[in-house]
PDB file of C-alpha atoms in Angstrom:
ATOM      1  CA  MET U   1     -21.194  -7.575 -15.924  1.00 44.00           C
ATOM      2  CA  LEU U   2     -22.085  -5.932 -12.766  1.00 44.00           C
ATOM      3  CA  GLY U   3     -25.313  -3.707 -12.812  1.00 45.00           C
ATOM      4  CA  GLY U   4     -27.833  -2.328 -10.736  1.00 47.00           C
ATOM      5  CA  HIS U   5     -27.643  -0.248  -7.633  1.00 48.00           C
ATOM      6  CA  SER U   6     -27.282  -3.393  -5.410  1.00 51.00           C
ATOM      7  CA  THR U   7     -24.256  -4.396  -6.965  1.00 47.00           C
ATOM      8  CA  GLU U   8     -22.711  -0.905  -6.514  1.00 50.00           C
ATOM      9  CA  GLU U   9     -23.306  -1.259  -2.925  1.00 54.00           C
ATOM     10  CA  LYS U  10     -21.795  -4.727  -2.982  1.00 49.00           C
ATOM     11  CA  VAL U  11     -18.720  -3.334  -4.477  1.00 46.00           C
ATOM     12  CA  ILE U  12     -18.346  -0.480  -1.849  1.00 47.00           C
ATOM     13  CA  ASP U  13     -19.064  -2.929   0.983  1.00 53.00           C
ATOM     14  CA  THR U  14     -16.312  -5.298  -0.323  1.00 45.00           C
ATOM     15  CA  ILE U  15     -13.644  -2.688  -0.346  1.00 44.00           C
ATOM     16  CA  LYS U  16     -14.832  -1.359   3.120  1.00 48.00           C
ATOM     17  CA  SER U  17     -13.965  -4.872   4.385  1.00 48.00           C
ATOM     18  CA  LEU U  18     -10.223  -3.961   3.713  1.00 42.00           C
ATOM     19  CA  THR U  19     -10.015  -2.341   7.081  1.00 43.00           C
ATOM     20  CA  CYS U  20     -10.846  -5.717   8.596  1.00 49.00           C
ATOM     21  CA  THR U  21      -9.040  -8.146   6.213  1.00 46.00           C
ATOM     22  CA  ALA U  22      -6.178  -6.342   4.598  1.00 46.00           C
ATOM     23  CA  ARG U  23      -3.612  -7.863   6.863  1.00 46.00           C
ATOM     24  CA  SER U  24      -5.168 -11.408   6.758  1.00 49.00           C
ATOM     25  CA  THR U  25      -5.457 -11.503   2.910  1.00 47.00           C
ATOM     26  CA  THR U  26      -2.334  -9.636   2.134  1.00 47.00           C
ATOM     27  CA  LEU U  27       0.542  -9.845   4.795  1.00 45.00           C
ATOM     28  CA  SER U  28      -0.427 -13.217   6.136  1.00 47.00           C
ATOM     29  CA  GLU U  29       0.319 -14.637   2.790  1.00 49.00           C
ATOM     30  CA  ASN U  30       3.741 -13.034   3.053  1.00 44.00           C
ATOM     31  CA  ARG U  31       4.999 -14.647   6.201  1.00 42.00           C
ATOM     32  CA  THR U  32       7.976 -15.911   4.212  1.00 42.00           C
ATOM     33  CA  ALA U  33       8.913 -12.298   3.588  1.00 55.00           C
ATOM     34  CA  THR U  34       8.626 -11.144   7.316  1.00 65.00           C
ATOM     35  CA  PRO U  35      11.692  -9.136   7.716  1.00 76.00           C
ATOM     36  CA  LEU U  36      12.133  -9.361  11.642  1.00 76.00           C
ATOM     37  CA  ARG U  37      14.554 -11.745  13.020  1.00 73.00           C
ATOM     38  CA  ARG U  38      12.111 -12.091  15.842  1.00 75.00           C
ATOM     39  CA  GLN U  39       8.937 -10.477  16.962  1.00 78.00           C
ATOM     40  CA  PRO U  40       8.969  -7.955  19.696  1.00 75.00           C
ATOM     41  CA  VAL U  41       7.179  -9.184  22.694  1.00 72.00           C
ATOM     42  CA  GLN U  42       7.355  -6.626  25.181  1.00 82.00           C
ATOM     43  CA  GLN U  43       5.556  -3.066  24.657  1.00 87.00           C
ATOM     44  CA  ARG U  44       8.897  -1.514  25.298  1.00 89.00           C
ATOM     45  CA  SER U  45      10.639  -3.581  22.375  1.00 87.00           C
ATOM     46  CA  ALA U  46       7.746  -2.869  20.046  1.00 90.00           C
ATOM     47  CA  LYS U  47       7.968   0.872  20.614  1.00 94.00           C
ATOM     48  CA  ARG U  48      11.829   0.465  19.872  1.00 94.00           C
ATOM     49  CA  VAL U  49      11.037  -1.158  16.606  1.00 95.00           C
ATOM     50  CA  GLU U  50       8.510   1.481  15.832  1.00 96.00           C
ATOM     51  CA  ARG U  51      11.145   4.132  16.360  1.00 97.00           C
ATOM     52  CA  MET U  52      13.751   2.367  14.179  1.00 97.00           C
ATOM     53  CA  LEU U  53      10.854   2.385  11.286  1.00 96.00           C
ATOM     54  CA  ASP U  54      10.123   5.954  11.839  1.00 97.00           C
ATOM     55  CA  ALA U  55      13.795   6.930  11.767  1.00 98.00           C
ATOM     56  CA  THR U  56      14.287   5.013   8.549  1.00 97.00           C
ATOM     57  CA  ALA U  57      11.375   6.770   6.918  1.00 96.00           C
ATOM     58  CA  GLU U  58      12.707  10.242   8.028  1.00 97.00           C
ATOM     59  CA  LEU U  59      16.289   9.342   6.692  1.00 98.00           C
ATOM     60  CA  ILE U  60      15.038   8.178   3.464  1.00 95.00           C
ATOM     61  CA  GLN U  61      12.989  11.390   2.834  1.00 94.00           C
ATOM     62  CA  GLU U  62      16.024  13.455   3.668  1.00 96.00           C
ATOM     63  CA  MET U  63      18.753  11.559   1.576  1.00 95.00           C
ATOM     64  CA  GLY U  64      17.271   8.584  -0.309  1.00 92.00           C
ATOM     65  CA  TYR U  65      17.377   5.003   0.306  1.00 92.00           C
ATOM     66  CA  GLU U  66      21.022   4.302  -0.953  1.00 93.00           C
ATOM     67  CA  ALA U  67      22.555   6.774   1.438  1.00 96.00           C
ATOM     68  CA  VAL U  68      20.917   5.444   4.591  1.00 96.00           C
ATOM     69  CA  THR U  69      22.801   3.033   6.755  1.00 98.00           C
ATOM     70  CA  THR U  70      21.977   0.949   9.792  1.00 98.00           C
ATOM     71  CA  THR U  71      24.282   3.015  11.868  1.00 98.00           C
ATOM     72  CA  LEU U  72      22.507   6.136  10.865  1.00 98.00           C
ATOM     73  CA  ILE U  73      19.062   4.503  11.516  1.00 98.00           C
ATOM     74  CA  ALA U  74      20.144   3.563  14.933  1.00 98.00           C
ATOM     75  CA  LYS U  75      21.456   6.890  15.880  1.00 98.00           C
ATOM     76  CA  ARG U  76      18.472   8.754  14.574  1.00 98.00           C
ATOM     77  CA  ALA U  77      16.193   6.119  16.531  1.00 98.00           C
ATOM     78  CA  GLY U  78      18.291   6.600  19.759  1.00 97.00           C
ATOM     79  CA  VAL U  79      19.179   2.872  20.102  1.00 96.00           C
ATOM     80  CA  ALA U  80      22.453   0.714  19.709  1.00 97.00           C
ATOM     81  CA  VAL U  81      23.250  -0.630  16.528  1.00 97.00           C
ATOM     82  CA  GLY U  82      23.329  -4.047  18.253  1.00 96.00           C
ATOM     83  CA  SER U  83      19.610  -3.623  19.206  1.00 95.00           C
ATOM     84  CA  LEU U  84      18.656  -2.959  15.648  1.00 96.00           C
ATOM     85  CA  TYR U  85      20.421  -6.052  14.616  1.00 96.00           C
ATOM     86  CA  GLN U  86      18.486  -7.946  17.377  1.00 94.00           C
ATOM     87  CA  PHE U  87      15.276  -7.385  15.044  1.00 95.00           C
ATOM     88  CA  PHE U  88      16.691  -6.837  11.519  1.00 95.00           C
ATOM     89  CA  PRO U  89      19.592  -8.638   9.727  1.00 94.00           C
ATOM     90  CA  ASP U  90      20.139  -5.424   7.530  1.00 94.00           C
ATOM     91  CA  LYS U  91      18.922  -2.246   6.028  1.00 95.00           C
ATOM     92  CA  ARG U  92      16.805  -3.829   3.274  1.00 92.00           C
ATOM     93  CA  ALA U  93      15.020  -5.788   6.089  1.00 93.00           C
ATOM     94  CA  VAL U  94      14.190  -2.379   7.865  1.00 95.00           C
ATOM     95  CA  VAL U  95      12.803  -0.876   4.834  1.00 94.00           C
ATOM     96  CA  GLN U  96      10.892  -4.014   4.047  1.00 91.00           C
ATOM     97  CA  ALA U  97       9.131  -3.834   7.580  1.00 93.00           C
ATOM     98  CA  LEU U  98       8.562  -0.003   6.786  1.00 94.00           C
ATOM     99  CA  THR U  99       6.797  -0.701   3.376  1.00 90.00           C
ATOM    100  CA  GLN U 100       4.675  -3.435   5.034  1.00 89.00           C
ATOM    101  CA  ARG U 101       3.605  -0.854   7.553  1.00 92.00           C
ATOM    102  CA  ASN U 102       2.852   1.598   4.799  1.00 91.00           C
ATOM    103  CA  LEU U 103       0.668  -0.968   3.147  1.00 85.00           C
ATOM    104  CA  GLU U 104      -1.191  -1.716   6.691  1.00 86.00           C
ATOM    105  CA  ARG U 105      -1.704   2.020   7.180  1.00 88.00           C
ATOM    106  CA  PHE U 106      -3.056   2.483   3.652  1.00 82.00           C
ATOM    107  CA  MET U 107      -5.600  -0.256   3.980  1.00 76.00           C
ATOM    108  CA  ALA U 108      -6.598   1.161   7.360  1.00 80.00           C
ATOM    109  CA  ALA U 109      -7.008   4.584   5.957  1.00 82.00           C
ATOM    110  CA  VAL U 110      -9.172   3.240   3.128  1.00 74.00           C
ATOM    111  CA  GLY U 111     -11.418   1.522   5.663  1.00 72.00           C
ATOM    112  CA  GLU U 112     -11.555   4.735   7.882  1.00 76.00           C
ATOM    113  CA  ARG U 113     -12.618   6.822   4.817  1.00 73.00           C
ATOM    114  CA  LEU U 114     -15.240   4.301   3.512  1.00 66.00           C
ATOM    115  CA  GLY U 115     -16.719   3.924   6.983  1.00 68.00           C
ATOM    116  CA  GLY U 116     -17.205   7.820   7.377  1.00 66.00           C
ATOM    117  CA  VAL U 117     -17.952   8.837   3.957  1.00 62.00           C
ATOM    118  CA  ASP U 118     -21.236   8.124   1.919  1.00 62.00           C
ATOM    119  CA  HIS U 119     -20.077   6.734  -1.456  1.00 54.00           C
ATOM    120  CA  GLN U 120     -22.928   6.943  -3.932  1.00 55.00           C
ATOM    121  CA  HIS U 121     -21.318   5.034  -6.657  1.00 57.00           C
ATOM    122  CA  TRP U 122     -18.538   2.373  -6.826  1.00 58.00           C
ATOM    123  CA  TRP U 123     -16.351   4.976  -8.729  1.00 64.00           C
ATOM    124  CA  ASP U 124     -16.487   7.486  -5.841  1.00 69.00           C
ATOM    125  CA  VAL U 125     -14.464   4.473  -4.013  1.00 70.00           C
ATOM    126  CA  VAL U 126     -11.856   4.788  -6.650  1.00 76.00           C
ATOM    127  CA  ASP U 127     -11.563   8.529  -6.006  1.00 81.00           C
ATOM    128  CA  SER U 128     -11.004   7.629  -2.271  1.00 82.00           C
ATOM    129  CA  LEU U 129      -8.480   5.059  -2.910  1.00 81.00           C
ATOM    130  CA  LEU U 130      -6.378   7.315  -5.027  1.00 88.00           C
ATOM    131  CA  ASP U 131      -6.846  10.321  -2.866  1.00 90.00           C
ATOM    132  CA  ILE U 132      -5.534   8.225   0.159  1.00 90.00           C
ATOM    133  CA  TYR U 133      -2.433   7.115  -1.917  1.00 89.00           C
ATOM    134  CA  LEU U 134      -1.831  10.781  -2.934  1.00 92.00           C
ATOM    135  CA  ARG U 135      -2.187  11.981   0.713  1.00 93.00           C
ATOM    136  CA  MET U 136       0.559   9.338   1.892  1.00 92.00           C
ATOM    137  CA  HIS U 137       2.778  10.288  -1.069  1.00 91.00           C
ATOM    138  CA  ARG U 138       2.742  13.977   0.076  1.00 91.00           C
ATOM    139  CA  GLU U 139       2.641  13.571   3.898  1.00 93.00           C
ATOM    140  CA  VAL U 140       4.053  10.270   5.007  1.00 93.00           C
ATOM    141  CA  PRO U 141       7.835  10.635   5.503  1.00 94.00           C
ATOM    142  CA  GLY U 142       9.731   8.351   3.009  1.00 92.00           C
ATOM    143  CA  PHE U 143       6.822   7.026   1.002  1.00 91.00           C
ATOM    144  CA  SER U 144       7.342   9.394  -1.877  1.00 88.00           C
ATOM    145  CA  LYS U 145      10.916   7.828  -2.117  1.00 88.00           C
ATOM    146  CA  VAL U 146       9.968   3.920  -1.762  1.00 86.00           C
ATOM    147  CA  HIS U 147       6.232   3.800  -2.136  1.00 82.00           C
ATOM    148  CA  PHE U 148       5.319   0.131  -1.460  1.00 81.00           C
ATOM    149  CA  GLY U 149       8.866  -0.981  -2.078  1.00 74.00           C
ATOM    150  CA  ASP U 150       9.272  -0.918  -5.718  1.00 71.00           C
ATOM    151  CA  VAL U 151      12.009   1.535  -5.583  1.00 71.00           C
ATOM    152  CA  VAL U 152      14.120  -0.864  -3.333  1.00 72.00           C
ATOM    153  CA  ASP U 153      12.907  -4.186  -4.867  1.00 74.00           C
ATOM    154  CA  VAL U 154       9.887  -4.964  -7.126  1.00 73.00           C
ATOM    155  CA  ARG U 155       9.348  -8.112  -4.711  1.00 75.00           C
ATOM    156  CA  LEU U 156      10.082  -6.364  -1.321  1.00 73.00           C
ATOM    157  CA  LEU U 157       6.600  -7.131   0.157  1.00 74.00           C
ATOM    158  CA  ASP U 158       6.663 -10.809  -0.958  1.00 76.00           C
ATOM    159  CA  ASP U 159       9.429 -12.734  -2.545  1.00 77.00           C
ATOM    160  CA  ARG U 160       7.053 -14.748  -4.680  1.00 82.00           C
ATOM    161  CA  ARG U 161       5.086 -11.920  -6.190  1.00 86.00           C
ATOM    162  CA  ASP U 162       5.797  -8.359  -7.169  1.00 87.00           C
ATOM    163  CA  ASN U 163       4.604  -5.479  -5.072  1.00 84.00           C
ATOM    164  CA  ASN U 164       1.769  -4.448  -7.317  1.00 86.00           C
ATOM    165  CA  ARG U 165       0.542  -8.035  -7.421  1.00 88.00           C
ATOM    166  CA  VAL U 166       0.290  -8.291  -3.802  1.00 84.00           C
ATOM    167  CA  ILE U 167      -2.132  -5.516  -3.762  1.00 82.00           C
ATOM    168  CA  ALA U 168      -4.091  -6.412  -6.880  1.00 85.00           C
ATOM    169  CA  ASP U 169      -4.288 -10.114  -5.579  1.00 84.00           C
ATOM    170  CA  SER U 170      -5.609  -8.763  -2.185  1.00 73.00           C
ATOM    171  CA  LEU U 171      -8.300  -6.595  -3.932  1.00 71.00           C
ATOM    172  CA  THR U 172      -9.274  -9.606  -6.276  1.00 77.00           C
ATOM    173  CA  GLN U 173      -9.605 -11.988  -3.276  1.00 72.00           C
ATOM    174  CA  LEU U 174     -11.871  -9.329  -1.545  1.00 60.00           C
ATOM    175  CA  ILE U 175     -14.107  -8.976  -4.573  1.00 62.00           C
ATOM    176  CA  THR U 176     -14.526 -12.535  -5.545  1.00 70.00           C
ATOM    177  CA  SER U 177     -15.406 -13.514  -1.905  1.00 64.00           C
ATOM    178  CA  ARG U 178     -18.311 -11.033  -1.792  1.00 55.00           C
ATOM    179  CA  LEU U 179     -19.457 -10.970  -5.488  1.00 58.00           C
ATOM    180  CA  ASP U 180     -20.728 -13.568  -8.007  1.00 67.00           C
ATOM    181  CA  LEU U 181     -17.579 -13.334  -9.968  1.00 68.00           C
ATOM    182  CA  SER U 182     -14.657 -15.645 -10.396  1.00 79.00           C
ATOM    183  CA  ALA U 183     -11.075 -14.638 -10.013  1.00 85.00           C
ATOM    184  CA  GLU U 184     -10.693 -15.152 -13.764  1.00 86.00           C
ATOM    185  CA  GLN U 185     -13.146 -12.467 -14.487  1.00 83.00           C
ATOM    186  CA  VAL U 186     -11.663  -9.826 -12.301  1.00 83.00           C
ATOM    187  CA  ALA U 187      -8.083 -10.691 -11.617  1.00 90.00           C
ATOM    188  CA  LEU U 188      -6.602  -9.195 -15.013  1.00 94.00           C
ATOM    189  CA  PRO U 189      -8.700  -5.962 -14.859  1.00 90.00           C
ATOM    190  CA  ILE U 190      -7.868  -5.290 -11.143  1.00 86.00           C
ATOM    191  CA  SER U 191      -4.150  -6.291 -11.835  1.00 92.00           C
ATOM    192  CA  ILE U 192      -4.023  -3.726 -14.950  1.00 95.00           C
ATOM    193  CA  ALA U 193      -5.830  -0.972 -13.085  1.00 92.00           C
ATOM    194  CA  VAL U 194      -3.409  -1.118 -10.159  1.00 92.00           C
ATOM    195  CA  GLN U 195      -0.495  -1.125 -12.473  1.00 93.00           C
ATOM    196  CA  ALA U 196      -1.640   1.490 -14.531  1.00 95.00           C
ATOM    197  CA  ALA U 197      -2.526   3.777 -11.587  1.00 92.00           C
ATOM    198  CA  ASP U 198       1.018   3.265 -10.065  1.00 91.00           C
ATOM    199  CA  GLY U 199       2.866   4.189 -13.315  1.00 92.00           C
ATOM    200  CA  LEU U 200       0.528   7.318 -14.001  1.00 95.00           C
ATOM    201  CA  LEU U 201       0.737   8.533 -10.303  1.00 92.00           C
ATOM    202  CA  ASN U 202       4.502   8.306 -10.458  1.00 91.00           C
ATOM    203  CA  LEU U 203       4.437  10.327 -13.578  1.00 94.00           C
ATOM    204  CA  ALA U 204       2.275  12.910 -11.767  1.00 94.00           C
ATOM    205  CA  PHE U 205       4.751  13.192  -8.960  1.00 91.00           C
ATOM    206  CA  ARG U 206       7.770  13.498 -11.401  1.00 92.00           C
ATOM    207  CA  ARG U 207       6.076  16.398 -12.951  1.00 96.00           C
ATOM    208  CA  ASP U 208       5.101  18.181  -9.634  1.00 94.00           C
ATOM    209  CA  PRO U 209       6.219  17.349  -5.929  1.00 89.00           C
ATOM    210  CA  GLN U 210       2.724  17.567  -4.891  1.00 90.00           C
ATOM    211  CA  GLY U 211       1.378  15.376  -7.727  1.00 92.00           C
ATOM    212  CA  ASP U 212       0.447  17.153 -11.051  1.00 96.00           C
ATOM    213  CA  PRO U 213      -3.489  17.802 -10.786  1.00 95.00           C
ATOM    214  CA  GLU U 214      -3.989  17.220 -14.484  1.00 98.00           C
ATOM    215  CA  VAL U 215      -2.216  13.880 -14.395  1.00 97.00           C
ATOM    216  CA  VAL U 216      -4.055  12.967 -11.468  1.00 94.00           C
ATOM    217  CA  ALA U 217      -7.428  13.846 -12.971  1.00 95.00           C
ATOM    218  CA  GLU U 218      -6.619  11.917 -16.140  1.00 97.00           C
ATOM    219  CA  THR U 219      -5.583   8.823 -13.977  1.00 95.00           C
ATOM    220  CA  LYS U 220      -8.853   8.829 -12.211  1.00 93.00           C
ATOM    221  CA  PHE U 221     -10.848   9.134 -15.574  1.00 94.00           C
ATOM    222  CA  LEU U 222      -8.731   6.272 -17.120  1.00 95.00           C
ATOM    223  CA  ILE U 223      -9.039   3.954 -14.194  1.00 92.00           C
ATOM    224  CA  LYS U 224     -12.830   4.485 -14.007  1.00 89.00           C
ATOM    225  CA  GLY U 225     -13.373   4.175 -17.637  1.00 92.00           C
ATOM    226  CA  TYR U 226     -11.442   0.945 -17.856  1.00 93.00           C
ATOM    227  CA  LEU U 227     -12.817  -0.760 -14.960  1.00 86.00           C
ATOM    228  CA  ALA U 228     -16.483   0.417 -16.023  1.00 86.00           C
ATOM    229  CA  SER U 229     -15.782  -1.206 -19.420  1.00 90.00           C
ATOM    230  CA  ARG U 230     -14.656  -4.619 -17.714  1.00 86.00           C
ATOM    231  CA  LEU U 231     -16.799  -4.762 -14.591  1.00 77.00           C
ATOM    232  CA  GLY U 232     -19.729  -2.666 -15.517  1.00 74.00           C
ATOM    233  CA  GLU U 233     -21.286   0.648 -14.737  1.00 66.00           C
TER     234      GLU U 233
END
């Protein structure tokens, strides 16, 4: 069990470290799933790839994943189709890169929020995590359609693990590296919390394009209660 103010501070510090370690603990393990045919070396090439990802996000937001084609992506990005194929083998690979970018931005936003806001209790961190996810769902083009990739493929982030498992494993690794807890103690509770939050927030956005506030509130209540029962107050 976790107890005492010092433990709460450790939990908060652990999740704060997401901004520094998210990429190494999550995406570095997914190198087999890297969608790029080749890494852009020059700044100009990197900006071109970013334009392709931005264009993909906009098109998915407008017409959905199935209707998007590589030709449409290239046209919206202002590049030749051949240029797109220099970096990506197909549409799925472009969307895979987009979802990986979304995950990186989510983790960066978590770090920024936790670094700038005083969290008095670990469940305030839960509020921040869910609030950032909600904001991305509302504001980031294409995110409401593909989330972290599950709409396209439940293993889009990593062909060895489903997308929610990638996120849960990252959180588990961070917590066990900082607290006197084993992965066996926390892995299942964290995995269940991630899965439950994902399903409930999807329900919230099916009921209301901006996220049904009652469902969001119930989601926070459920996740906090569950984790408190497993990891302690």
